[in-house]
Structures are given as C-alpha cells and as structure tokens.
PDB file of C-alpha atoms in Angstrom:
ATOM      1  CA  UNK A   1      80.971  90.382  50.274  1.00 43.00           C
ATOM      2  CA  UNK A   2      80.852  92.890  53.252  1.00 45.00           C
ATOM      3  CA  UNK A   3      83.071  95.540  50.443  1.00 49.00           C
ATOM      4  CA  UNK A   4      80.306  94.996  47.975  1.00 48.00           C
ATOM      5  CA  UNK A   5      77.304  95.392  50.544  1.00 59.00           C
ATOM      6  CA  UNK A   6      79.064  98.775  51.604  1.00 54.00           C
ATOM      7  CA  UNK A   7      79.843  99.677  47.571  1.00 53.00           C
ATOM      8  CA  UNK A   8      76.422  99.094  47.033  1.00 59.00           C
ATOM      9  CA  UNK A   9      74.282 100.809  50.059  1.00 57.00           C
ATOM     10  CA  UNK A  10      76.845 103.659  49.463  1.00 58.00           C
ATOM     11  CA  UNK A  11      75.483 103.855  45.634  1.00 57.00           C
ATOM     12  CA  UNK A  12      72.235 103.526  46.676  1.00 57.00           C
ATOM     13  CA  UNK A  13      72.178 106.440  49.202  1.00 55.00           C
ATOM     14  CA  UNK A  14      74.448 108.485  46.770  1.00 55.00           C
ATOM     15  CA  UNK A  15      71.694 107.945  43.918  1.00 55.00           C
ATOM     16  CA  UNK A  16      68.486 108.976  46.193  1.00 56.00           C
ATOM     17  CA  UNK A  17      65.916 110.966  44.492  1.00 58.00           C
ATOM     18  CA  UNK A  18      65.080 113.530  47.310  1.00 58.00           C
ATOM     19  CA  UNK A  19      62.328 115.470  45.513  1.00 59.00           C
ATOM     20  CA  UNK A  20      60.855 111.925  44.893  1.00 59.00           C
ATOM     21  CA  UNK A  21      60.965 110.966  48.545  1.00 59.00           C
ATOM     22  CA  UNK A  22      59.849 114.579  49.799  1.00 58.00           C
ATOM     23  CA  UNK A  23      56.509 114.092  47.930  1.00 59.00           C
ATOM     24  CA  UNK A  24      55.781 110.962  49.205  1.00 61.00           C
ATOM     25  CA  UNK A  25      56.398 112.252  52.937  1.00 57.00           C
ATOM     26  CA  UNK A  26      53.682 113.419  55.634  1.00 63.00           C
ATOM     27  CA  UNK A  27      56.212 115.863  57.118  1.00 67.00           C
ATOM     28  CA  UNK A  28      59.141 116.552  54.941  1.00 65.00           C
ATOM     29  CA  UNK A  29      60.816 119.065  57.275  1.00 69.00           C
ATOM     30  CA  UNK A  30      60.847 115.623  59.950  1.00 72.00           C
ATOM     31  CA  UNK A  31      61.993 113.057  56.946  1.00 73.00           C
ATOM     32  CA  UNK A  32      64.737 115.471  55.953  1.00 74.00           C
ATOM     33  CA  UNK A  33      65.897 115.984  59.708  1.00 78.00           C
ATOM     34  CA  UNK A  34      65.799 112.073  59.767  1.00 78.00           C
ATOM     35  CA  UNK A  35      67.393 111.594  56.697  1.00 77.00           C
ATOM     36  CA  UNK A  36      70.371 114.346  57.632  1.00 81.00           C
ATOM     37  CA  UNK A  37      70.806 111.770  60.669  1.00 83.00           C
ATOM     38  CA  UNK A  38      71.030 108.780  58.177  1.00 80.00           C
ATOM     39  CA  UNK A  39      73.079 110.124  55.959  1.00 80.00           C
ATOM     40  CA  UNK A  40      75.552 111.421  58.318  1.00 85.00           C
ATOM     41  CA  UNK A  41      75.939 108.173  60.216  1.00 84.00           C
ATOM     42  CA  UNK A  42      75.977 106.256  57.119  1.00 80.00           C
ATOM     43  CA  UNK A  43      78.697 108.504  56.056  1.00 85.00           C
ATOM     44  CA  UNK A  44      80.678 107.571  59.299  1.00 87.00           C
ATOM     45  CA  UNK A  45      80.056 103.935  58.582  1.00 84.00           C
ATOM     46  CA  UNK A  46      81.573 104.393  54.913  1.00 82.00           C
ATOM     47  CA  UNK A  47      84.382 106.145  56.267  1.00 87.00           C
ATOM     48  CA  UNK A  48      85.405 103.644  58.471  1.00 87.00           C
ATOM     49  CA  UNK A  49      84.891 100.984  55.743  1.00 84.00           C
ATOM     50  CA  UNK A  50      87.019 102.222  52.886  1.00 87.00           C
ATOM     51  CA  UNK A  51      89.290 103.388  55.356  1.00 91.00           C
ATOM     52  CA  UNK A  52      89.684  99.906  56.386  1.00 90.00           C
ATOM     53  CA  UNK A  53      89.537  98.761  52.598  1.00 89.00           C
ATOM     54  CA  UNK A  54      92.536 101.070  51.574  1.00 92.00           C
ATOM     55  CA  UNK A  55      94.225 100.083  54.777  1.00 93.00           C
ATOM     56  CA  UNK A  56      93.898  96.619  53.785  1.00 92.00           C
ATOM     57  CA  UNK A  57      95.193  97.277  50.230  1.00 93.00           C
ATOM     58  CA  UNK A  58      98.253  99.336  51.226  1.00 94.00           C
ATOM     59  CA  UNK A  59      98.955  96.307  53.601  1.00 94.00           C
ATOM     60  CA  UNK A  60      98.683  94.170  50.150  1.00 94.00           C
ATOM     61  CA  UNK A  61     100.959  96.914  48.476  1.00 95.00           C
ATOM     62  CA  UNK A  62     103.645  96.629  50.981  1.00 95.00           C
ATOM     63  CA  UNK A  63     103.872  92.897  50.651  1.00 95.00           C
ATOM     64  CA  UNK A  64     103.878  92.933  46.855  1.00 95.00           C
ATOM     65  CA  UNK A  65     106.927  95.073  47.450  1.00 96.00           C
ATOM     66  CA  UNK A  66     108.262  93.149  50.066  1.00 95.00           C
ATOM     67  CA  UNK A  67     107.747  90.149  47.147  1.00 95.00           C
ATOM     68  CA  UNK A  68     109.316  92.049  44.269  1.00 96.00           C
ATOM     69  CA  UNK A  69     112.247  92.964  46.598  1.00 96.00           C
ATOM     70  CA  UNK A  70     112.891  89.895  47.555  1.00 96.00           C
ATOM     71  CA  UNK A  71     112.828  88.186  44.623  1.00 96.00           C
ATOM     72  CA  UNK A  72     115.290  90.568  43.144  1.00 96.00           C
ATOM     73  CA  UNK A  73     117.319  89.749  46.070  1.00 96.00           C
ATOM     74  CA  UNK A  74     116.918  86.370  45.711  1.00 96.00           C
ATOM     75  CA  UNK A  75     118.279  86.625  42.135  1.00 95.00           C
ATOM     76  CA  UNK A  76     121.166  88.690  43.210  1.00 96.00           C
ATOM     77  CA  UNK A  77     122.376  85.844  45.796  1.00 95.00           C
ATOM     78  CA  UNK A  78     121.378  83.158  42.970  1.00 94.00           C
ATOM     79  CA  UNK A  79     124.015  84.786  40.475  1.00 95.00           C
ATOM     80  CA  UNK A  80     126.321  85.987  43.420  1.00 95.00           C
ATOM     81  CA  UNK A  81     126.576  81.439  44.044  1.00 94.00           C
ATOM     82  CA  UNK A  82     126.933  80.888  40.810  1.00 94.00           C
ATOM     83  CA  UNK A  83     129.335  82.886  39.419  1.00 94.00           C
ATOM     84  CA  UNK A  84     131.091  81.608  42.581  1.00 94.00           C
ATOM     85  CA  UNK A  85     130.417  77.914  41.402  1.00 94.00           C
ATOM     86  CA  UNK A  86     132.281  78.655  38.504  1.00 94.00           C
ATOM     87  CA  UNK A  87     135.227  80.200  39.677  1.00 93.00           C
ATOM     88  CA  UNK A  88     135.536  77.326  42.137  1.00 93.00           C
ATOM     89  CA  UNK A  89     134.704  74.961  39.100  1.00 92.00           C
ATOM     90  CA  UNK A  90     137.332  76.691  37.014  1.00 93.00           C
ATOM     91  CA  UNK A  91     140.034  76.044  39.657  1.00 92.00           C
ATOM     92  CA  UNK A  92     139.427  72.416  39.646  1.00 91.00           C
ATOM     93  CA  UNK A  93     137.135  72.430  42.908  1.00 93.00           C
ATOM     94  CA  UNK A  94     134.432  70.707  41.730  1.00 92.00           C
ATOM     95  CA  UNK A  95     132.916  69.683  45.402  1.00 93.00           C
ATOM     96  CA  UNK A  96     132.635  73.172  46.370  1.00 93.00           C
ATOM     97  CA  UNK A  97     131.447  74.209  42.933  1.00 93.00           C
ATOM     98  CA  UNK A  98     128.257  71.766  43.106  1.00 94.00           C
ATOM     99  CA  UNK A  99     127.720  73.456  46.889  1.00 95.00           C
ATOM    100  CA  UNK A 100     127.367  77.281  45.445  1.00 94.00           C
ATOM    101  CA  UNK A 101     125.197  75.824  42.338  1.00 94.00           C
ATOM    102  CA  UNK A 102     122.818  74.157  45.044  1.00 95.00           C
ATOM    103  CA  UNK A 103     123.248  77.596  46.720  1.00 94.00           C
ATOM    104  CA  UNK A 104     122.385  79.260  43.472  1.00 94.00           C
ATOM    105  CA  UNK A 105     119.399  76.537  43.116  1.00 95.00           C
ATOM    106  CA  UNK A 106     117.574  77.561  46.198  1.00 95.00           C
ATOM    107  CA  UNK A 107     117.941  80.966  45.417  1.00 94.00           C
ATOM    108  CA  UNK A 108     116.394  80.873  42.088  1.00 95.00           C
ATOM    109  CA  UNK A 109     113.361  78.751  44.171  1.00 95.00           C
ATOM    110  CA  UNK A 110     112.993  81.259  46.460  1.00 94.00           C
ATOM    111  CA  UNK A 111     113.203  83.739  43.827  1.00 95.00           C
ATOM    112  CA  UNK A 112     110.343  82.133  41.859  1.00 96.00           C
ATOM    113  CA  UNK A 113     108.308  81.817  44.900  1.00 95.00           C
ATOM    114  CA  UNK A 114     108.299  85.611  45.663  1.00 95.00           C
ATOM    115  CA  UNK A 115     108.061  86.289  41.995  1.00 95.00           C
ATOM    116  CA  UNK A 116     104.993  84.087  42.243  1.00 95.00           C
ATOM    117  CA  UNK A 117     103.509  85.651  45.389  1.00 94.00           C
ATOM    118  CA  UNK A 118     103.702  89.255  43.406  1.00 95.00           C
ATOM    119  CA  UNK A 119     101.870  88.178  40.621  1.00 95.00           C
ATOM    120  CA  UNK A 120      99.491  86.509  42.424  1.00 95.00           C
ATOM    121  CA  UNK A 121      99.192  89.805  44.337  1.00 94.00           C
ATOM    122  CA  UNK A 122      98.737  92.269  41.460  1.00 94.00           C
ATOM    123  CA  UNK A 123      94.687  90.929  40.162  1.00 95.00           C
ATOM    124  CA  UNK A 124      93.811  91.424  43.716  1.00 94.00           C
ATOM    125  CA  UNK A 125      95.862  95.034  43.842  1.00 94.00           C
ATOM    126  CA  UNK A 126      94.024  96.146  40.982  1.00 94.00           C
ATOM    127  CA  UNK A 127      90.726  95.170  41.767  1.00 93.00           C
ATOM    128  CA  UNK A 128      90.754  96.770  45.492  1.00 92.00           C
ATOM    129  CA  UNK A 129      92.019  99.942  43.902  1.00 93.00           C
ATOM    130  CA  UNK A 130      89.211  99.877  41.637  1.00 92.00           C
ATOM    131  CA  UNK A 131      86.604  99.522  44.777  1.00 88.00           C
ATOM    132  CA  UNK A 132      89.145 102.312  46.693  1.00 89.00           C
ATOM    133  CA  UNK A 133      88.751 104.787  43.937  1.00 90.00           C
ATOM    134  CA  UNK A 134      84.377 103.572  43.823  1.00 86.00           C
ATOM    135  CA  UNK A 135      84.322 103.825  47.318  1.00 85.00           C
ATOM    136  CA  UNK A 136      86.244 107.564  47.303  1.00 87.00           C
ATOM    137  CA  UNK A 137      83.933 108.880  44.514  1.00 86.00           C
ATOM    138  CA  UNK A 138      81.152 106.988  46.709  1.00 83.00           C
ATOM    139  CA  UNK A 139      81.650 108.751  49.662  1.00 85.00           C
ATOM    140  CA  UNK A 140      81.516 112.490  47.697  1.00 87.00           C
ATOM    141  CA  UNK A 141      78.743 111.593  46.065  1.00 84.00           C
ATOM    142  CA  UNK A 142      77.205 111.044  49.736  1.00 82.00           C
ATOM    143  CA  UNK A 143      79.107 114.391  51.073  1.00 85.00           C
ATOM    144  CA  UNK A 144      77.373 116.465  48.129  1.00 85.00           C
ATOM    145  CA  UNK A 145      74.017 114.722  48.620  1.00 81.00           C
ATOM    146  CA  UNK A 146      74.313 115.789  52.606  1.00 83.00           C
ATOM    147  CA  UNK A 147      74.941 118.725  51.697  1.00 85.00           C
ATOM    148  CA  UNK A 148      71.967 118.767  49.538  1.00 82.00           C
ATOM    149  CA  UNK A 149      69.882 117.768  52.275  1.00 80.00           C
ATOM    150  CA  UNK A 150      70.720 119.954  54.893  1.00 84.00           C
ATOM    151  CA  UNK A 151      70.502 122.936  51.438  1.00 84.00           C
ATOM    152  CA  UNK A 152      67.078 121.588  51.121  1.00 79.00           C
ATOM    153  CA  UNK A 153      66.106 121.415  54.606  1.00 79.00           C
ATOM    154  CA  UNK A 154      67.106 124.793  55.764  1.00 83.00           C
ATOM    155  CA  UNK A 155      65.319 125.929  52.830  1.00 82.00           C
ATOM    156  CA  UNK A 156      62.024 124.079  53.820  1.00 76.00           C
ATOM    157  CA  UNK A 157      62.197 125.607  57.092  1.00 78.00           C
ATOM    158  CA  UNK A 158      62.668 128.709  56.138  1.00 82.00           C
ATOM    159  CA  UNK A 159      59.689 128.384  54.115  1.00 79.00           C
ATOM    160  CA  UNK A 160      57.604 126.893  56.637  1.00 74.00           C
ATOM    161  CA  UNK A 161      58.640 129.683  58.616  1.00 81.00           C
ATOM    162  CA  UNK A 162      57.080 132.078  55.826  1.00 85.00           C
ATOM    163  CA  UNK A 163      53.923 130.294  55.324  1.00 80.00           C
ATOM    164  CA  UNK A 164      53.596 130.406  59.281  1.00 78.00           C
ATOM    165  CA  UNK A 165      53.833 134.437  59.469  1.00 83.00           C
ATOM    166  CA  UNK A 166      51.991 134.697  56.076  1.00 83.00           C
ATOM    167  CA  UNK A 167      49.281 132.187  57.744  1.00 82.00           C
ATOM    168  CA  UNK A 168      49.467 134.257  60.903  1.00 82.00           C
ATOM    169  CA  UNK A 169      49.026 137.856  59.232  1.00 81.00           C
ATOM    170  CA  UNK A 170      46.191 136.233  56.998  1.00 80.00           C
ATOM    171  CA  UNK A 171      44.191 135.764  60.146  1.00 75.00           C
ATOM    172  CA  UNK A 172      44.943 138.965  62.009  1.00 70.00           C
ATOM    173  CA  UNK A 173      43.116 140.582  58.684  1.00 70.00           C
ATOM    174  CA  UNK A 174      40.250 138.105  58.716  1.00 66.00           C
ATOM    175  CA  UNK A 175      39.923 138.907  62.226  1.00 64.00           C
ATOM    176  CA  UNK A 176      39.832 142.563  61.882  1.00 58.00           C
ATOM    177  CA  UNK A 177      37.220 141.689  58.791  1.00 55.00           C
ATOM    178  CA  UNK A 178      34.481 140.111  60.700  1.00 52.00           C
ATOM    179  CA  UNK A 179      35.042 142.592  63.726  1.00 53.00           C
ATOM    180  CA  UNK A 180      35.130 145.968  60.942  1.00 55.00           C
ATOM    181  CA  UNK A 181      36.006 148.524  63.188  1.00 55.00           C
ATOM    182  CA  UNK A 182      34.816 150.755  60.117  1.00 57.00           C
ATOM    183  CA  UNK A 183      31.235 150.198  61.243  1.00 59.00           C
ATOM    184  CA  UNK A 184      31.977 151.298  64.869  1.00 63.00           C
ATOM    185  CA  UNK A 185      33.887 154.187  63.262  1.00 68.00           C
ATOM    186  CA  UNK A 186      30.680 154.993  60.933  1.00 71.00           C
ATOM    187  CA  UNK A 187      28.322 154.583  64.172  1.00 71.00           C
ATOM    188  CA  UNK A 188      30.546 157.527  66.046  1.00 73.00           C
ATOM    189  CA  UNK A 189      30.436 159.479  63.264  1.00 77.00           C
ATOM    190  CA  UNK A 190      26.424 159.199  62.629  1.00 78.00           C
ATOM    191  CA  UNK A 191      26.195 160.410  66.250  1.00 80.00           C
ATOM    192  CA  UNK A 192      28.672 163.254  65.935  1.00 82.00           C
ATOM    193  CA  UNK A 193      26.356 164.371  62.821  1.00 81.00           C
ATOM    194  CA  UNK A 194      23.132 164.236  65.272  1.00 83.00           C
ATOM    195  CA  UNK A 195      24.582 166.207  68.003  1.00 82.00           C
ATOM    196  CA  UNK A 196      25.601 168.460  65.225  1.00 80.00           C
ATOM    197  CA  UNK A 197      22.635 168.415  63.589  1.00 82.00           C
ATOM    198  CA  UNK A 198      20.905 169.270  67.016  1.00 79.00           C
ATOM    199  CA  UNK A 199      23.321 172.137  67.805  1.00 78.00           C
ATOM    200  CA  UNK A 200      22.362 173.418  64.407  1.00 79.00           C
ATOM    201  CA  UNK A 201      18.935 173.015  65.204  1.00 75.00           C
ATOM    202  CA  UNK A 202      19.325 175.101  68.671  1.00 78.00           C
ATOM    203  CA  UNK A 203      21.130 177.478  67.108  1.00 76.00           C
ATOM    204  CA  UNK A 204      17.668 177.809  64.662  1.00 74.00           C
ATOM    205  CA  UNK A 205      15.764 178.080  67.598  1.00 73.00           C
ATOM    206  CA  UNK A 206      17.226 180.380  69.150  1.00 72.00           C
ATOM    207  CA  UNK A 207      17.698 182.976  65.703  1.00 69.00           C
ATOM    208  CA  UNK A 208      13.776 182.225  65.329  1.00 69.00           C
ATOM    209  CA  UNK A 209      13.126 183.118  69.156  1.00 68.00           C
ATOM    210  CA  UNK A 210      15.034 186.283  68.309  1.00 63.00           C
ATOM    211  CA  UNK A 211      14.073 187.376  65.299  1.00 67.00           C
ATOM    212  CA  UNK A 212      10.128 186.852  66.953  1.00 66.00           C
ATOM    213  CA  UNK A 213      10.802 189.633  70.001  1.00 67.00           C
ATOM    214  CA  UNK A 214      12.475 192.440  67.575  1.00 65.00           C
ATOM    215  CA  UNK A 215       8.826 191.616  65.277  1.00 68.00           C
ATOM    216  CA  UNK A 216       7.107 192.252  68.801  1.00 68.00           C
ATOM    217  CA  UNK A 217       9.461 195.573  69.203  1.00 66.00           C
ATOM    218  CA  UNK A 218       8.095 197.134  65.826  1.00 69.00           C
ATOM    219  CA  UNK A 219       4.493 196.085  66.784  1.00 70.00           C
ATOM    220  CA  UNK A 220       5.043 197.978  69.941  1.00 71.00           C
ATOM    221  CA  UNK A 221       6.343 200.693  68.178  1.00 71.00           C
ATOM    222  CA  UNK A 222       3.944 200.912  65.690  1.00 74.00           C
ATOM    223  CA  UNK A 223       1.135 200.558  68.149  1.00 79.00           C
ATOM    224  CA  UNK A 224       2.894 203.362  70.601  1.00 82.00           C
ATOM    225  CA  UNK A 225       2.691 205.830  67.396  1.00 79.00           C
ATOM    226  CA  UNK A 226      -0.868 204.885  66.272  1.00 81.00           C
ATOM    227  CA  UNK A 227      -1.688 206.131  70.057  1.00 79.00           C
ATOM    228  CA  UNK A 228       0.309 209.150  69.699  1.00 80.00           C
ATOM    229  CA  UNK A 229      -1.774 210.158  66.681  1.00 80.00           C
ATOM    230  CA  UNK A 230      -4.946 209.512  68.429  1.00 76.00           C
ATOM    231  CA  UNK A 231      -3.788 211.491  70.778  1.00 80.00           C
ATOM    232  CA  UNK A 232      -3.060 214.183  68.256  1.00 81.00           C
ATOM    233  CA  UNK A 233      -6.071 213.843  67.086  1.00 82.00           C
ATOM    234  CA  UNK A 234      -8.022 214.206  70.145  1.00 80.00           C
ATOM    235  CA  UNK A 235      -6.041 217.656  71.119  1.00 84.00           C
ATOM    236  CA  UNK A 236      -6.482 219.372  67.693  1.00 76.00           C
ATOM    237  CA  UNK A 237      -9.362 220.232  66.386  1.00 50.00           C
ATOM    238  CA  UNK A 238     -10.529 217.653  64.409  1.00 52.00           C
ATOM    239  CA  UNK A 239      -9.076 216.518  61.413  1.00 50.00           C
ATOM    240  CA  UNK A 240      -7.729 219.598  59.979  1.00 50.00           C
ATOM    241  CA  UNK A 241      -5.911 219.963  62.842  1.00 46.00           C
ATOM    242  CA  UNK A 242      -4.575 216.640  62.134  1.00 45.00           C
ATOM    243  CA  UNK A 243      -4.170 217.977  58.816  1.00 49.00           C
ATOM    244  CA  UNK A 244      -2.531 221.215  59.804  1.00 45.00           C
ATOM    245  CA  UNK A 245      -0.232 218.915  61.767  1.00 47.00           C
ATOM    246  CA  UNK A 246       0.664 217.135  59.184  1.00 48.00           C
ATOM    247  CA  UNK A 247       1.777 219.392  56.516  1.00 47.00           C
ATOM    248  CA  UNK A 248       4.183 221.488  58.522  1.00 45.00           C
TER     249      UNK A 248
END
C-alpha cells in the first residue's frame, strides 16, 4: 500500500501541467519558488522510497538464490544417499541401505521445500521489479519536470525583471512628458529673440540718431553758403555783380 501511495503521488507530480497551474496563480514567480521546494523534497522522499523498494527486492533476490542453491544442493546430497543406499543394498546391507534412502528422503524434502520457497518467490520478484523500473522512470520524470521548473522560473524572473526596467523607463518618459522641458527651452529662446530684437532695435536708433545730425550738417552747410552769397551780394554791386561773379 505505502509502494503504491509513493507510485502514485510520484505519477501525479511527474504528470503536472505547469502552464495550467501558472495561470491559475496570483504570483507565479512565488508558486514556482514553492513548487521548486516541493518538488525537490518530494524527490528526496522518492529517493529514499525506491531505494528502500529495490533494497527490499535485492534482499528477495538473494534469498531466491539462496533457495535455488540450496535446493540444488539438497538434490546433490539426495542422489549422493542414494546411490550410497544402493551400493550398500547391493552388498547385502540392507539396514544401512534403508538409513541412506531415509537420508536421500529428507533431502529430496528439503529439496522440495526450497524449490517451493523459489517459486513462491519469483511472482513477487517480478512484480517489485516492475514497480523498481515505474518507480526509476518515476523519479526522471520528476528530475526533468524540476528541471522544468526551475527552466521556467528563471525565465519568469528574468522577465519580471524586464517588465520592471521597461515599467521603470516608461515612467521616466511620462515624467519628462508632463514636465516638457521643450516649453522651458522655447520660453529661453522667445527671450533671447526679444533681447535680440531690442539690440536690433538700438542699433536702429542709434543709425536714425546718426543719419539725423549729418542731415543737420548739410543744412548748416547749405545755410553757411546761402549767407556767403548774401554776402556777395551785398559787396558787389548789385546783381550784375552777382552776375559778373558768377560767370567767371
């Protein structure tokens, strides 16, 4: 009974659909962690089981040997007194003869009874090597599906570990979003344009403010002549002097 529970919580564990049991999970990184524990210790269990099992069946090997040993033994020492039973028979020593028969008798019986334990032996040899060999293919079953486990739960760490840094990158970029440094950037630049814009607008000035005092030079200079001519005018004699001025 306790061989069969062990057979059959071995199949069972061997058989588990992980997939299946991830979905229905809150936290499959924390089931698979707990079911790496479980599997491990069940494997330990198993171990010690079938180890126990064929430990048990090699005992029930020896003593079918023992049995078929001993029964061939037995029939050696049965036709060792007999033959001797006949020789003695032969000679005409009958009392003696009947002695090695009886010999031979109880050898035969003891012969038969070993020859009966090793049969008796052989269903029971059979079947525990057919739960041995179960429990063997059992156990790698459970081996492979450990290592499937700990496969799948590196894996799911290693993804959680992704999602995490993708999760944590996502934010830094909805962060920078709502704060838009491009707007501070587009303010800095708008005032850069203004003061350059004002410069520009100084520089204006100033050509204007320029251009304004060399106009007032050539009104100066214009009015400075128009005296001059008066003057002329005044010292010659009237305007053919003027005149006379003029044309040489």
């Amino acid at each position: 009974m306790v061989k069969q529970s062990i057979l059959g919580r071995i199949s069972q564990l061997a058989k588990a659909n992980i997939n299946a049991l991830l979905d229905q999970a809150e936290d499959p990184a924390l089931m698979l962690d707990q079911m790496v524990r479980d599997y491990t210790n069940s494997i330990a269990e198993a171990e010690s089981a079938v180890a126990q099992t064929i430990g048990n069946l090699r005992l029930i090997e020896q003593d079918y040997a023992e049995d078929v040993a001993a029964a061939n033994d037995w029939g050696r020492k049965a036709l060792a007194a007999s033959s001797k039973a006949d020789e003695l028979r032969t000679g005409g020593n009958a009392v003696d003869a009947d002695k090695f028969d009886n010999l031979a008798k109880v050898a035969l019986g003891k012969q038969f009874q070993a020859e009966k334990e090793a049969k008796d032996a052989q269903p029971t040899i059979t079947s525990q090597t057919l739960v041995v060999d179960k429990l063997k293919s059992g156990l790698d079953s459970m081996r492979g599906k450990l290592g499937e486990l700990t496969s799948k739960r590196d894996e799911l760490i290693a993804r959680s570990k992704t999602v995490d840094a993708q999760r944590q990158v996502q934010d830094a970029i909805g962060s920078i979003d709502m704060l838009d440094p491009t707007s501070e950037i587009s303010r800095f630049e708008d005032k850069i344009r203004r003061e350059e814009a004002k410069v520009l607008g100084q520089q204006e000035l100033a050509a204007s403010s320029l251009d304004a005092q060399f106009e007032s030079l050539d009104d100066l200079d214009k009015q400075t002549e128009i005296e001059a001519r008066l003057a002329a005018l005044k010292l010659g004699a009237g305007g053919s002097g003027s005149q006379a001025q003029l044309g040489q």
